Amino acid sequence: MKYSALYLYLLLFAPLLISSCDRNGDIVIFSPKEDVALGAQVNQEILNNPDEYPVLSEEEYPEAYKYLRAITEEVLSSEEVQYKDIFAYDSIKIIQNDSILNAFATPGGYIYVYTGLIKYLDSPDHLAGVIGHEIAHADQRHTSKMLQRQMGIQLLLDIALGQNQGAVTQVLQQLGSLKFSRSAETESDAFSVAYLSSTPYACTGAAGFFEKLEEEASGSGVPTFLSTHPNPDNRIENIRQAAEEMACDTTPSGSDILQKLQNSLPN
């Protein structure tokens, strides 16, 4: 008798599924290590497509990566980031496209930030808030759950096990069009506040970023970030309320690291 990979997987690991739930109790079939395996293949697909995803070389732009990683490391210092020793957060990459205001994360914590977004921001607190928000999407496994619903467990498992390389492109296409739920966005915003509360950056950094995005949206259409990260009602207010409840520091950092990062990017 033949058994599918999914059947065998569930047969072996069904007793452990109860431990693979997220903090809201939703079942996530993949283990965190399988998230990393899936993310690694998507990451390679991105690197193999420089025309569509022109990732800046770290050898050519070491200063840019130094500053970006310094901000990321501050965010990762939070004890609230549960998979920081497993996920690939420290491999954060910059995609050169000044016309796109966006950032995204794959399962397993591979994070990408567009030069358009970095150059658009006014404060390192805002960038730290965005990075925290993307880390939260990966750490709370929002992306994995949405891909699981849209593509099916079997296909994702085959990709993670290296048995269907042709489908990696489908995952990447899905990532480009994913629209997170209201609850996922609210949760990621709240975790961004928590992550930043232990850093030199204002814990409401994401709120400042969203304020500027809203101003942009009222003028020339919806920015890319808001098209992939829908804007729930009272988002800014909720971030500020979370900061008040956590009693974390909302004072702007005054750091010049964002300016140094912007200056180290290609024109």
XYZ file of N, CA and C in Angstrom:
801
model
N 0.844 -1.195 0.000
C 0.000 0.000 0.000
C 0.876 1.240 0.000
N 0.553 2.266 -0.830
C 1.316 3.498 -0.893
C 0.710 4.533 0.045
N 1.582 5.274 0.709
C 1.130 6.351 1.580
C 1.738 7.656 1.092
N 0.969 8.714 1.137
C 1.497 10.022 0.755
C 2.465 10.499 1.816
N 3.317 11.457 1.425
C 4.252 12.041 2.398
C 3.499 12.677 3.550
N 2.374 13.319 3.234
C 1.591 13.969 4.286
C 1.044 12.931 5.255
N 0.536 11.798 4.721
C -0.027 10.757 5.583
C 1.042 10.245 6.548
N 2.207 9.925 5.994
C 3.285 9.414 6.842
C 3.721 10.440 7.875
N 3.749 11.707 7.446
C 4.150 12.771 8.366
C 3.180 12.860 9.540
N 1.876 12.851 9.210
C 0.880 12.956 10.264
C 0.877 11.719 11.151
N 1.112 10.550 10.545
C 1.159 9.321 11.317
C 2.265 9.361 12.352
N 3.407 9.889 11.940
C 4.565 9.933 12.831
C 4.462 11.035 13.872
N 3.915 12.190 13.444
C 4.020 13.365 14.299
C 2.690 13.887 14.837
N 1.580 13.221 14.516
C 0.289 13.685 15.021
C 0.267 13.842 16.535
N 0.892 12.916 17.298
C 0.882 13.091 18.753
C 1.567 14.374 19.214
N 2.414 14.958 18.356
C 3.147 16.152 18.757
C 2.480 17.436 18.306
N 1.400 17.343 17.535
C 0.806 18.537 16.951
C 0.323 19.515 18.000
N -0.126 18.978 19.136
C -0.635 19.878 20.160
C 0.448 20.839 20.627
N 1.730 20.441 20.508
C 2.833 21.320 20.901
C 3.243 22.241 19.769
N 2.601 22.099 18.598
C 2.935 22.935 17.458
C 1.872 23.996 17.217
N 1.221 24.420 18.274
C 0.215 25.466 18.169
C 0.856 26.809 18.433
N 0.307 27.863 17.816
C 0.815 29.186 18.106
C 0.168 29.688 19.386
N 0.466 30.931 19.745
C -0.010 31.449 21.021
C -1.514 31.639 21.057
N -2.165 31.634 19.899
C -3.615 31.751 19.855
C -4.290 30.381 19.825
N -3.484 29.323 19.868
C -4.045 27.985 19.856
C -4.283 27.421 18.480
N -3.925 28.142 17.402
C -4.108 27.642 16.044
C -3.028 26.615 15.734
N -3.426 25.504 15.129
C -2.468 24.454 14.811
C -1.598 24.875 13.628
N -0.294 24.742 13.793
C 0.660 24.957 12.715
C 1.306 23.603 12.452
N 1.024 23.041 11.280
C 1.490 21.681 10.997
C 3.004 21.601 10.936
N 3.632 22.595 10.319
C 5.089 22.592 10.203
C 5.738 22.810 11.566
N 6.915 22.203 11.737
C 7.741 22.538 12.892
C 8.539 23.796 12.557
N 9.067 24.504 13.548
C 9.903 25.674 13.254
C 11.079 25.354 12.336
N 11.683 24.186 12.492
C 12.818 23.820 11.634
C 12.370 23.634 10.186
N 11.148 23.166 9.984
C 10.631 23.038 8.619
C 10.302 24.403 8.034
N 9.904 25.341 8.898
C 9.751 26.727 8.452
C 11.068 27.242 7.882
N 12.154 26.962 8.595
C 13.477 27.414 8.146
C 13.851 26.747 6.826
N 13.564 25.464 6.699
C 13.885 24.742 5.453
C 13.113 25.329 4.279
N 11.833 25.631 4.493
C 11.025 26.233 3.435
C 11.539 27.628 3.104
N 11.820 28.418 4.140
C 12.326 29.770 3.929
C 13.660 29.786 3.210
N 14.515 28.826 3.507
C 15.831 28.761 2.867
C 15.688 28.541 1.365
N 14.721 27.741 0.963
C 14.528 27.488 -0.459
C 13.924 28.706 -1.159
N 13.021 29.396 -0.465
C 12.472 30.627 -1.030
C 13.571 31.679 -1.143
N 14.421 31.751 -0.133
C 15.537 32.689 -0.159
C 16.449 32.422 -1.356
N 16.728 31.155 -1.615
C 17.584 30.810 -2.750
C 16.915 31.173 -4.064
N 15.602 31.001 -4.126
C 14.859 31.372 -5.327
C 14.960 32.872 -5.575
N 14.904 33.656 -4.518
C 15.057 35.110 -4.640
C 16.448 35.459 -5.150
N 17.466 34.826 -4.581
C 18.840 35.100 -4.995
C 19.102 34.657 -6.431
N 18.351 33.661 -6.884
C 18.516 33.166 -8.260
C 17.789 34.021 -9.284
N 17.046 35.044 -8.835
C 16.276 35.894 -9.740
C 16.626 37.369 -9.537
N 17.865 37.756 -9.871
C 18.300 39.130 -9.630
C 17.556 40.175 -10.451
N 16.977 39.788 -11.579
C 16.223 40.763 -12.367
C 14.970 41.217 -11.626
N 14.310 40.258 -10.993
C 13.090 40.584 -10.258
C 13.377 41.009 -8.829
N 14.415 40.409 -8.226
C 14.783 40.715 -6.841
C 16.273 41.070 -6.791
N 16.625 42.303 -7.151
C 18.043 42.698 -7.152
C 18.566 42.921 -5.723
N 18.947 41.845 -5.090
C 19.461 41.913 -3.721
C 20.856 42.531 -3.720
N 21.060 43.514 -2.873
C 22.374 44.153 -2.781
C 23.398 43.166 -2.239
N 24.557 43.147 -2.864
C 25.645 42.288 -2.408
C 26.251 42.842 -1.125
N 26.429 41.955 -0.164
C 27.039 42.392 1.096
C 28.509 42.747 0.890
N 29.146 42.129 -0.092
C 30.543 42.446 -0.377
C 30.682 43.860 -0.940
N 29.694 44.282 -1.736
C 29.743 45.617 -2.337
C 29.216 46.707 -1.409
N 28.318 46.333 -0.508
C 27.706 47.326 0.382
C 27.799 46.877 1.847
N 29.032 46.665 2.321
C 29.198 46.181 3.706
C 28.694 47.167 4.751
N 28.833 48.477 4.471
C 28.387 49.468 5.452
C 26.868 49.420 5.618
N 26.151 49.312 4.513
C 24.690 49.256 4.575
C 24.238 48.075 5.428
N 24.853 46.927 5.195
C 24.472 45.744 5.965
C 24.901 45.860 7.423
N 26.011 46.518 7.660
C 26.455 46.702 9.043
C 25.421 47.497 9.837
N 24.938 48.586 9.258
C 23.971 49.425 9.968
C 22.617 48.734 10.092
N 22.179 48.060 9.030
C 20.886 47.380 9.079
C 20.912 46.259 10.113
N 22.009 45.520 10.151
C 22.099 44.411 11.107
C 22.226 44.924 12.541
N 22.829 46.086 12.709
C 22.935 46.653 14.051
C 21.546 46.956 14.615
N 20.673 47.495 13.775
C 19.298 47.762 14.205
C 18.568 46.454 14.468
N 18.737 45.495 13.571
C 18.064 44.199 13.718
C 18.501 43.496 14.994
N 19.778 43.541 15.300
C 20.289 42.882 16.501
C 19.708 43.488 17.767
N 19.480 44.805 17.740
C 18.841 45.439 18.903
C 17.431 44.881 19.100
N 16.692 44.752 17.999
C 15.331 44.211 18.091
C 15.362 42.770 18.591
N 16.329 41.995 18.110
C 16.425 40.588 18.492
C 16.913 40.388 19.924
N 17.336 41.460 20.567
C 17.764 41.335 21.969
C 16.580 41.076 22.896
N 15.371 41.291 22.393
C 14.176 41.077 23.204
C 13.980 39.600 23.532
N 13.635 39.324 24.758
C 13.345 37.952 25.159
C 12.020 37.464 24.586
N 11.235 38.377 24.019
C 9.942 38.007 23.446
C 10.085 37.304 22.098
N 11.248 37.403 21.460
C 11.454 36.738 20.161
C 11.785 35.278 20.441
N 10.809 34.407 20.236
C 10.961 33.032 20.717
C 11.833 32.148 19.820
N 11.937 32.465 18.516
C 12.689 31.600 17.606
C 13.989 32.242 17.128
N 14.525 33.193 17.880
C 15.718 33.897 17.400
C 16.945 32.996 17.295
N 16.956 31.860 18.013
C 18.087 30.936 17.913
C 17.871 29.886 16.827
N 16.698 29.903 16.193
C 16.372 28.920 15.157
C 16.178 29.583 13.800
N 15.450 30.696 13.788
C 15.118 31.358 12.539
C 16.285 32.188 12.022
N 16.229 32.532 10.732
C 17.358 33.167 10.030
C 17.258 34.693 10.032
N 16.883 35.278 11.164
C 16.687 36.724 11.217
C 17.954 37.505 10.884
N 19.110 36.959 11.248
C 20.360 37.693 11.029
C 20.803 37.688 9.570
N 20.027 37.031 8.702
C 20.374 37.024 7.280
C 19.593 38.090 6.513
N 19.047 39.069 7.217
C 18.231 40.118 6.603
C 18.935 40.713 5.380
N 18.158 40.944 4.317
C 18.742 41.397 3.051
C 18.036 42.644 2.531
N 18.764 43.382 1.683
C 18.254 44.618 1.089
C 18.009 44.382 -0.396
N 16.805 44.706 -0.861
C 16.468 44.616 -2.279
C 16.488 46.019 -2.865
N 17.233 46.195 -3.942
C 17.373 47.521 -4.556
C 16.187 47.819 -5.472
N 15.297 48.618 -4.982
C 14.181 49.134 -5.778
C 13.623 50.332 -5.022
N 13.997 51.525 -5.479
C 13.619 52.747 -4.762
C 12.141 53.096 -4.923
N 11.450 52.412 -5.807
C 10.041 52.733 -6.034
C 9.097 51.905 -5.170
N 9.636 50.948 -4.429
C 8.783 50.062 -3.616
C 8.990 50.356 -2.133
N 7.915 50.692 -1.456
C 7.952 50.923 -0.004
C 7.445 49.654 0.664
N 8.346 48.710 0.883
C 7.870 47.436 1.426
C 8.989 46.684 2.132
N 8.565 45.731 2.935
C 9.443 44.759 3.579
C 8.604 43.504 3.754
N 9.248 42.354 3.736
C 8.488 41.121 3.950
C 9.386 40.060 4.560
N 8.739 39.032 5.116
C 9.461 37.931 5.749
C 8.919 36.613 5.233
N 9.803 35.648 5.039
C 9.391 34.297 4.665
C 9.188 33.481 5.936
N 8.593 32.292 5.816
C 8.662 31.364 6.946
C 10.126 31.152 7.323
N 10.379 30.983 8.580
C 11.754 30.748 9.016
C 12.582 31.994 9.196
N 11.972 33.184 9.000
C 12.629 34.427 9.383
C 13.606 35.040 8.412
N 13.530 34.699 7.120
C 14.324 35.421 6.127
C 13.594 36.730 5.829
N 14.253 37.863 6.106
C 13.602 39.170 5.995
C 14.267 39.973 4.872
N 13.436 40.715 4.138
C 13.899 41.538 3.025
C 13.313 42.930 3.172
N 14.167 43.935 2.991
C 13.725 45.333 3.074
C 14.132 46.022 1.780
N 13.194 46.718 1.164
C 13.483 47.427 -0.081
C 14.172 48.760 0.198
N 15.071 49.150 -0.704
C 15.753 50.443 -0.555
C 14.746 51.588 -0.552
N 13.641 51.433 -1.290
C 12.619 52.477 -1.308
C 12.076 52.761 0.069
N 11.895 51.718 0.867
C 11.390 51.897 2.224
C 12.437 52.540 3.121
N 13.678 52.061 3.023
C 14.747 52.607 3.865
C 14.930 54.099 3.599
N 14.916 54.485 2.318
C 15.123 55.892 1.967
C 13.913 56.759 2.312
N 12.758 56.144 2.427
C 11.509 56.851 2.703
C 11.396 57.255 4.173
N 11.989 56.458 5.045
C 11.815 56.649 6.484
C 12.573 57.867 6.987
N 12.055 58.442 8.084
C 12.651 59.637 8.674
C 13.442 59.349 9.946
N 13.230 58.169 10.532
C 13.809 57.898 11.845
C 14.222 56.434 11.954
N 15.339 56.152 12.636
C 15.717 54.757 12.861
C 14.706 54.020 13.720
N 13.962 54.773 14.536
C 12.906 54.162 15.349
C 11.843 53.539 14.448
N 11.534 54.239 13.335
C 10.542 53.731 12.395
C 11.031 52.444 11.735
N 12.304 52.426 11.335
C 12.845 51.219 10.702
C 12.879 50.064 11.696
N 13.268 50.348 12.931
C 13.260 49.304 13.963
C 11.847 48.768 14.166
N 10.848 49.667 14.104
C 9.464 49.233 14.237
C 9.030 48.327 13.109
N 9.439 48.646 11.874
C 9.107 47.813 10.717
C 9.783 46.447 10.842
N 11.059 46.442 11.198
C 11.780 45.180 11.353
C 11.126 44.329 12.441
N 10.762 44.983 13.547
C 10.076 44.262 14.613
C 8.768 43.661 14.143
N 8.045 44.419 13.336
C 6.767 43.954 12.787
C 6.968 42.722 11.909
N 7.998 42.731 11.059
C 8.255 41.589 10.181
C 8.754 40.381 10.971
N 9.583 40.617 11.961
C 10.024 39.521 12.826
C 8.821 38.875 13.499
N 7.867 39.694 13.925
C 6.673 39.161 14.584
C 5.857 38.284 13.637
N 5.730 38.701 12.374
C 4.995 37.870 11.414
C 5.629 36.486 11.308
N 6.957 36.433 11.261
C 7.636 35.139 11.167
C 7.576 34.389 12.494
N 7.841 35.103 13.592
C 7.936 34.467 14.900
C 6.593 33.929 15.371
N 5.513 34.626 15.026
C 4.172 34.142 15.351
C 3.622 33.222 14.265
N 4.422 33.003 13.237
C 4.170 32.038 12.177
C 2.921 32.368 11.368
N 2.658 33.673 11.225
C 1.523 34.120 10.417
C 1.675 33.698 8.962
N 2.885 33.881 8.413
C 3.114 33.559 7.009
C 2.926 32.068 6.762
N 3.454 31.243 7.644
C 3.330 29.788 7.490
C 1.871 29.365 7.494
N 1.089 29.935 8.404
C -0.329 29.566 8.491
C -1.091 29.974 7.234
N -0.786 31.168 6.693
C -1.491 31.619 5.500
C -1.109 30.782 4.283
N 0.178 30.458 4.146
C 0.603 29.600 3.037
C -0.008 28.210 3.171
N -0.107 27.735 4.396
C -0.700 26.433 4.656
C -2.155 26.405 4.187
N -2.875 27.495 4.452
C -4.276 27.561 4.030
C -4.397 27.677 2.509
N -3.538 28.494 1.889
C -3.699 28.804 0.477
C -3.110 27.748 -0.450
N -2.034 27.091 -0.025
C -1.342 26.164 -0.917
C -1.503 24.704 -0.511
N -1.898 24.487 0.727
C -2.066 23.116 1.190
C -0.828 22.578 1.868
N -1.032 21.736 2.849
C 0.066 21.209 3.652
C 0.979 20.304 2.826
N 0.361 19.462 1.975
C 1.145 18.495 1.213
C 2.201 19.169 0.345
N 1.780 20.208 -0.399
C 2.716 20.886 -1.301
C 3.833 21.559 -0.522
N 3.488 22.230 0.568
C 4.516 22.905 1.365
C 5.472 21.909 1.995
N 4.947 20.786 2.429
C 5.804 19.756 3.019
C 6.761 19.190 1.979
N 6.252 18.960 0.770
C 7.123 18.457 -0.301
C 8.268 19.441 -0.569
N 7.937 20.737 -0.589
C 8.970 21.746 -0.838
C 9.993 21.742 0.286
N 9.508 21.718 1.532
C 10.412 21.739 2.683
C 11.333 20.528 2.691
N 10.830 19.402 2.182
C 11.626 18.177 2.139
C 12.477 18.078 0.875
N 12.412 19.129 0.031
C 13.212 19.149 -1.179
C 12.690 18.256 -2.275
N 11.390 17.948 -2.254
C 10.817 17.005 -3.215
C 10.032 17.680 -4.341
N 9.921 19.002 -4.315
C 9.174 19.696 -5.365
C 9.753 21.090 -5.548
N 10.931 21.146 -6.118
C 11.627 22.418 -6.267
C 10.898 23.378 -7.206
N 10.165 22.830 -8.161
C 9.455 23.688 -9.087
C 8.375 24.511 -8.431
N 7.892 24.067 -7.270
C 6.809 24.773 -6.589
C 7.308 25.926 -5.723
N 8.621 26.063 -5.579
C 9.154 27.165 -4.774
C 8.728 28.505 -5.367
N 8.688 28.564 -6.693
C 8.247 29.789 -7.361
C 6.825 30.141 -6.962
N 5.972 29.130 -6.807
C 4.597 29.380 -6.385
C 4.544 29.994 -4.992
N 5.400 29.501 -4.105
C 5.446 30.047 -2.749
C 5.853 31.518 -2.795
N 6.858 31.817 -3.605
C 7.337 33.194 -3.711
C 6.247 34.098 -4.272
N 5.508 33.615 -5.248
C 4.403 34.397 -5.805
C 3.321 34.639 -4.759
N 3.062 33.627 -3.962
C 2.064 33.778 -2.897
C 2.521 34.801 -1.855
N 3.814 34.769 -1.535
C 4.343 35.732 -0.561
C 4.157 37.163 -1.049
N 4.292 37.347 -2.358
C 4.154 38.685 -2.915
C 2.742 39.218 -2.869
N 1.767 38.320 -2.727
C 0.371 38.755 -2.742
C -0.366 38.486 -1.432
N 0.344 37.974 -0.435
C -0.301 37.686 0.853
C -0.847 38.963 1.482
N -2.045 38.874 1.992
C -2.618 39.980 2.745
C -2.971 39.451 4.125
N -2.291 39.967 5.119
C -2.477 39.447 6.467
C -3.826 39.862 7.040
N -4.325 39.050 7.942
C -5.607 39.320 8.576
C -5.478 40.473 9.573
N -6.610 41.011 9.957
C -6.636 42.072 10.958
C -5.963 41.620 12.260
N -6.271 40.400 12.685
C -5.703 39.909 13.940
C -4.195 39.718 13.837
N -3.708 39.253 12.668
C -2.267 39.067 12.493
C -1.542 40.403 12.511
N -2.126 41.425 11.868
C -1.500 42.749 11.862
C -1.484 43.354 13.266
N -2.594 43.215 13.967
C -2.670 43.758 15.327
C -1.658 43.073 16.235
N -1.545 41.758 16.096
C -0.596 41.012 16.921
C 0.838 41.407 16.593
N 1.157 41.548 15.307
C 2.517 41.924 14.923
C 2.861 43.333 15.410
N 1.904 44.239 15.362
C 2.134 45.588 15.874
C 2.445 45.551 17.370
N 1.669 44.766 18.108
C 1.867 44.690 19.558
C 3.222 44.075 19.896
N 3.618 43.049 19.149
C 4.923 42.438 19.407
C 6.056 43.383 19.017
N 5.842 44.191 18.000
C 6.856 45.180 17.643
C 7.112 46.120 18.813
N 6.050 46.542 19.468
C 6.193 47.398 20.655
C 6.989 46.666 21.737
N 6.630 45.408 21.974
C 7.317 44.627 23.011
C 8.786 44.431 22.682
N 9.086 44.116 21.405
C 10.474 43.914 21.009
C 11.298 45.187 21.223
N 10.746 46.320 20.824
C 11.494 47.581 20.896
C 11.613 48.112 22.323
N 10.815 47.580 23.235
C 10.831 48.100 24.605
C 12.163 47.867 25.305
N 12.957 46.926 24.783
C 14.261 46.646 25.397
C 15.413 47.202 24.563
N 15.102 48.125 23.643
C 16.114 48.696 22.753
C 16.254 50.195 22.995
N 17.248 50.845 22.373
C 17.356 52.305 22.485
C 16.305 53.037 21.665
N 15.536 52.310 20.850
C 14.572 52.941 19.958
C 13.220 53.112 20.631
N 12.492 54.137 20.220
C 11.155 54.367 20.753
C 10.298 53.142 20.473
N 9.630 52.628 21.503
C 8.869 51.389 21.321
C 7.657 51.593 20.418
N 7.300 52.855 20.150
C 6.190 53.158 19.235
C 6.708 53.459 17.826
N 7.899 52.994 17.503
C 8.494 53.290 16.197
C 7.582 52.941 15.036
N 6.883 51.815 15.130
C 5.989 51.415 14.038
C 4.865 52.423 13.843
N 4.399 53.047 14.923
C 3.306 54.021 14.813
C 3.733 55.220 13.975
N 4.960 55.697 14.189
C 5.452 56.824 13.403
C 5.530 56.491 11.929
N 5.938 55.266 11.643
C 6.000 54.811 10.255
C 4.604 54.774 9.635
N 3.637 54.239 10.361
C 2.279 54.140 9.824
C 1.627 55.508 9.669
N 1.978 56.436 10.535
C 1.454 57.797 10.388
C 1.906 58.393 9.060
N 3.179 58.202 8.745
C 3.678 58.739 7.483
C 3.055 58.011 6.298
N 2.870 56.703 6.423
C 2.247 55.942 5.351
C 0.819 56.408 5.094
N 0.095 56.709 6.156
C -1.281 57.173 5.988
C -1.321 58.504 5.244
N -0.368 59.368 5.547
C -0.284 60.635 4.830
C -0.010 60.379 3.349
N 0.872 59.413 3.081
C 1.212 59.062 1.695
C -0.008 58.484 0.980
N -0.747 57.622 1.698
C -1.901 56.969 1.097
C -2.984 57.968 0.729
N -3.110 59.044 1.510
C -4.151 60.035 1.240
C -3.828 60.881 0.017
N -2.560 60.830 -0.420
C -2.169 61.668 -1.547
C -2.092 60.935 -2.865
N -1.325 59.866 -2.936
C -1.044 59.251 -4.245
C -1.297 57.750 -4.261
N -2.371 57.318 -3.644
C -2.705 55.901 -3.686
C -2.116 55.131 -2.521
N -2.400 53.843 -2.481
C -1.996 53.003 -1.358
C -0.555 52.536 -1.532
N 0.340 52.838 -0.566
C 1.721 52.343 -0.661
C 1.759 50.822 -0.650
N 2.838 50.255 -1.210
C 2.944 48.800 -1.306
C 2.792 48.128 0.043
N 3.369 48.705 1.073
C 3.332 48.076 2.390
C 1.893 47.880 2.858
N 1.053 48.902 2.640
C -0.334 48.796 3.091
C -1.163 47.887 2.193
N -0.701 47.628 0.968
C -1.433 46.700 0.103
C -1.196 45.257 0.528
N -0.028 44.974 1.122
C 0.275 43.626 1.597
C 0.081 43.486 3.102
N 0.023 44.611 3.809
C -0.217 44.622 5.248
C -1.420 45.531 5.500
N -2.634 45.025 5.299
C -3.823 45.874 5.406
C -3.854 46.658 6.707
N -4.415 47.851 6.622
C -4.384 48.777 7.754
C -5.655 48.673 8.590
N -5.627 47.929 9.700
C -6.810 47.825 10.542
C -7.181 49.185 11.123
N -8.440 49.337 11.491
C -8.876 50.572 12.124
C -8.097 50.788 13.416
N -7.801 52.045 13.698
C -7.162 52.436 14.967
C -5.791 51.792 15.184
N -5.084 51.499 14.084
C -3.791 50.819 14.202
C -2.784 51.646 15.008
N -2.656 52.907 14.679
C -1.704 53.766 15.380
C -2.098 53.917 16.836
N -3.378 54.115 17.056
C -3.881 54.240 18.435
C -3.605 52.975 19.232
N -3.776 51.803 18.604
C -3.524 50.543 19.309
C -2.055 50.386 19.680
N -1.167 50.824 18.789
C 0.264 50.748 19.098
C 0.601 51.630 20.290
N 0.078 52.833 20.289
C 0.354 53.765 21.392
C -0.267 53.261 22.700
N -1.416 52.634 22.599
C -2.040 52.075 23.791
C -1.221 50.918 24.347
N -0.703 50.064 23.439
C 0.146 48.948 23.874
C 1.395 49.473 24.580
N 1.976 50.551 24.044
C 3.163 51.145 24.665
C 2.837 51.678 26.059
N 1.650 52.276 26.183
C 1.251 52.799 27.483
C 1.062 51.678 28.492
N 0.457 50.584 28.042
C 0.244 49.443 28.942
C 1.562 48.803 29.354
N 2.531 48.777 28.442
C 3.836 48.199 28.757
C 4.742 49.182 29.485
N 4.323 50.456 29.519
C 5.118 51.514 30.150
C 6.529 51.565 29.579
N 6.630 51.418 28.253
C 7.948 51.449 27.617
C 8.257 52.851 27.097
N 9.518 53.091 26.814
C 9.998 54.422 26.460
C 9.602 54.779 25.031
N 8.915 55.891 24.873
C 8.496 56.356 23.545
C 9.331 57.542 23.068
N 10.403 57.847 23.780
C 11.269 58.962 23.407
C 12.066 58.622 22.158
N 12.054 59.469 21.129
C 12.862 59.198 19.924
C 14.326 58.981 20.290
N 14.957 58.038 19.626
C 16.332 57.668 19.978
C 17.335 58.765 19.663
N 17.083 59.533 18.609
C 18.038 60.561 18.212
C 19.268 60.006 17.526
N 19.266 58.714 17.239
C 20.418 58.085 16.584
C 20.518 58.526 15.124
N 21.748 58.588 14.621
C 21.957 58.936 13.208
C 22.223 57.704 12.353
N 21.922 56.501 12.888
C 22.250 55.273 12.168
C 21.438 55.132 10.882
N 20.189 55.635 10.873
C 19.402 55.541 9.644
C 20.027 56.394 8.545
N 20.479 57.592 8.894
C 21.110 58.460 7.897
C 22.364 57.796 7.341
N 23.148 57.159 8.207
C 24.346 56.452 7.760
C 23.967 55.296 6.826
N 22.892 54.596 7.166
C 22.421 53.518 6.320
C 21.965 54.041 4.967
N 21.184 55.115 4.984
C 20.711 55.703 3.719
C 21.857 56.170 2.851
N 22.862 56.770 3.480
C 24.017 57.278 2.717
C 24.876 56.160 2.130
N 24.759 54.969 2.696
C 25.578 53.854 2.220
C 24.911 53.043 1.120
N 23.661 53.435 0.770
C 22.928 52.749 -0.291
C 23.262 53.337 -1.651
N 23.061 52.573 -2.726
C 23.281 53.146 -4.069
C 22.241 54.224 -4.363
N 22.628 55.220 -5.163
C 21.724 56.304 -5.505
C 20.628 55.821 -6.460
